[in-house]
XYZ file of C-alpha atoms in Angstrom:
170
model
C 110.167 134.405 101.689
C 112.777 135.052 104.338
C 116.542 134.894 103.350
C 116.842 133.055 106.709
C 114.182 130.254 105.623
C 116.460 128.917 102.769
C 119.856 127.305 103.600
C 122.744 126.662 100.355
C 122.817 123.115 99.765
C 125.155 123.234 96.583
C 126.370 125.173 93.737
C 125.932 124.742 89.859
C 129.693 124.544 88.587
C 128.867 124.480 84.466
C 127.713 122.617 81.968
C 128.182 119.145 81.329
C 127.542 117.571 77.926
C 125.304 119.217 75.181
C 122.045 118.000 76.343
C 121.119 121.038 78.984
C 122.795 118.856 81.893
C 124.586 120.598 84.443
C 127.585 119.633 86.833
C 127.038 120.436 90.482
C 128.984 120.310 93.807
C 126.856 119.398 96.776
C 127.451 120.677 100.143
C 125.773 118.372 102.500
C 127.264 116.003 104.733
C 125.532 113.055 102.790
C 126.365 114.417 98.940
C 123.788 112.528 97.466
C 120.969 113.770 99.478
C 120.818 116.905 97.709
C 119.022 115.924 94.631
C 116.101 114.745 98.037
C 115.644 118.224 98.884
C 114.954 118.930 95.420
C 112.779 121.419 93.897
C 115.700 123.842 95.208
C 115.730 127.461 94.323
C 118.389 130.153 93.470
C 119.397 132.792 96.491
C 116.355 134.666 96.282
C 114.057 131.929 96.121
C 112.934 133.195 92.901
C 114.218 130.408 90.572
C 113.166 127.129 91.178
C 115.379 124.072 90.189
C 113.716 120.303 89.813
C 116.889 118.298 89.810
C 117.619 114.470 89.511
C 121.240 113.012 89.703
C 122.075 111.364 86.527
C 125.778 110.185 87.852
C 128.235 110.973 89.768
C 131.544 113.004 88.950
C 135.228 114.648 90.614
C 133.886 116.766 93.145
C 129.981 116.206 92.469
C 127.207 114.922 90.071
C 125.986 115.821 86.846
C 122.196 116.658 87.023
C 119.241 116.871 84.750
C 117.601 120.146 85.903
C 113.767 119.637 84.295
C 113.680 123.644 83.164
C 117.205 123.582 81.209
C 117.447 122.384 77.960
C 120.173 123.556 75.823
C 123.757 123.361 76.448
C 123.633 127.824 76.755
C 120.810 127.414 79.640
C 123.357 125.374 81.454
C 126.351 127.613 81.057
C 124.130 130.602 81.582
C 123.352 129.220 85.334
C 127.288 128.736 86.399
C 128.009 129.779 89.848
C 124.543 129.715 90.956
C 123.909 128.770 94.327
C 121.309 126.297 95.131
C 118.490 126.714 98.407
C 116.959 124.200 100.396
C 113.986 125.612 102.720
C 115.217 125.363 105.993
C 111.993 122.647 107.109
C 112.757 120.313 104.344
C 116.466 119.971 105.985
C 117.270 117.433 109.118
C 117.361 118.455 112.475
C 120.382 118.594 113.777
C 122.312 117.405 117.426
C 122.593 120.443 119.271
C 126.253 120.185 118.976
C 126.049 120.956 115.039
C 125.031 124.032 113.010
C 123.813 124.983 109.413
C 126.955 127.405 107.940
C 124.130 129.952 107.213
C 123.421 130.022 111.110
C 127.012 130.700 111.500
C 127.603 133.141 109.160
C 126.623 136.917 110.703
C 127.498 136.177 114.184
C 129.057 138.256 117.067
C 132.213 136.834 118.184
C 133.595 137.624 121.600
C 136.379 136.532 123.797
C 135.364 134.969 127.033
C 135.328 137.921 128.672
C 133.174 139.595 126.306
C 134.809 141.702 124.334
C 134.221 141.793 120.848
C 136.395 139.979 118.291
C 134.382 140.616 115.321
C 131.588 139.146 113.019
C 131.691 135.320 111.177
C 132.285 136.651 107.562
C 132.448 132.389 106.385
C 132.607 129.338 107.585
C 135.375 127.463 105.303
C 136.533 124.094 105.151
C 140.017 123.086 103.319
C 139.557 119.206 104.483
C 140.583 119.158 108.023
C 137.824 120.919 109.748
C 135.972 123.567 109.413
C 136.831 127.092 110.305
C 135.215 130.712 111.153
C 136.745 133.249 109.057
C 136.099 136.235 111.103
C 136.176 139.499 109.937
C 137.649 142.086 112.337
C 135.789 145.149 113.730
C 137.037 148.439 112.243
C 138.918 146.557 109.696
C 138.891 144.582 105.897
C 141.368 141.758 107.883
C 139.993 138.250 108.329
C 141.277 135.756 111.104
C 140.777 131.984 110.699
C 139.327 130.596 114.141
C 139.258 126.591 114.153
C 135.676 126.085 114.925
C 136.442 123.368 117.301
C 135.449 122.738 121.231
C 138.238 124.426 122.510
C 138.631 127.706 120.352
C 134.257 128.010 120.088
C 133.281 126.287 123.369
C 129.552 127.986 123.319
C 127.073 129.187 119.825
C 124.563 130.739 120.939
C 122.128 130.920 118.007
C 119.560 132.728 120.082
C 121.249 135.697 120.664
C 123.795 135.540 117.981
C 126.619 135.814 119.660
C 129.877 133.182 119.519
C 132.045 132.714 123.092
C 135.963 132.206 121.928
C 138.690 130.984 123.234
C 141.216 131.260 120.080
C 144.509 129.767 120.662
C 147.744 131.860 121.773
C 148.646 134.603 119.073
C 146.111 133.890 116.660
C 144.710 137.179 117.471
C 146.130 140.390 116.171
């Protein structure tokens, strides 16, 4: 299986209880719908998860995964990301993008020249943004990813046009 077939739907943030449950935060745009995707799988697509929401929490749910049992399974699977396969997941408007599309791209200016790669897309509550690592360089730049500084994705050829405001450029 294809790193590019599974998307990162959440992330297992600990233990919760003593009963093998686990807390997790969910990263789609309906939180809930994440246990609906479920059997989900680790980053390899190795591990597979069977999940169901037993309640809600700050900042996620706790979950009964069906292969953990003890309270030492759960803390052994902290920070583990959890997969989707990319066909089980909504089609989206062709204004909107997975993160793992995003993540990888070319950026350019609009007159082509290159600004760098997306290293992550981030999101600190107001909208999200392209943290873009510069060519040549360990430095990051944080491009809104709105209309205006990313008028065009184009997924096909994996290349960003960018527009970034005034002096946000080094």
């Amino acid at each position: 299986m294809s790193k590019d077939e599974l998307v990162c739907v959440g992330a297992i943030s600990g233990a919760y209880g003593v009963k093998g449950e686990v807390r997790i935060k969910s990263f789609c745009a309906v939180p809930d719908d994440i246990e609906t995707y479920s059997p989900l799988t680790d980053e390899t697509g190795k591990r597979s998860f069977s999940l169901a929401i037993v309640h809600s929490v700050k900042n996620g749910f706790v979950v009964r995964i069906a292969e953990v049992g003890t309270k030492e399974e759960a803390d052994a699977l902290k920070g583990v990301t959890l997969h989707a396969h990319r066909d089980q997941l909504p089609s989206l408007p062709d204004d909107e993008y997975y993160h793992a599309d995003l993540v990888g791209l070319t950026v350019v200016d609009t007159g082509g020249t290159e600004l760098g790669h997306v290293k992550s897309v981030q999101n600190h509550g107001a909208a999200d943004l392209l943290e873009v690592a510069l060519p040549e360089s360990s430095a990051t730049v944080l491009l809104p990813f709105t209309l205006d500084a990313v008028p065009t994705v184009d997924l096909a050829t994996g290349r960003i046009v960018a527009d970034p405001p005034e002096g946000l450029w080094p």
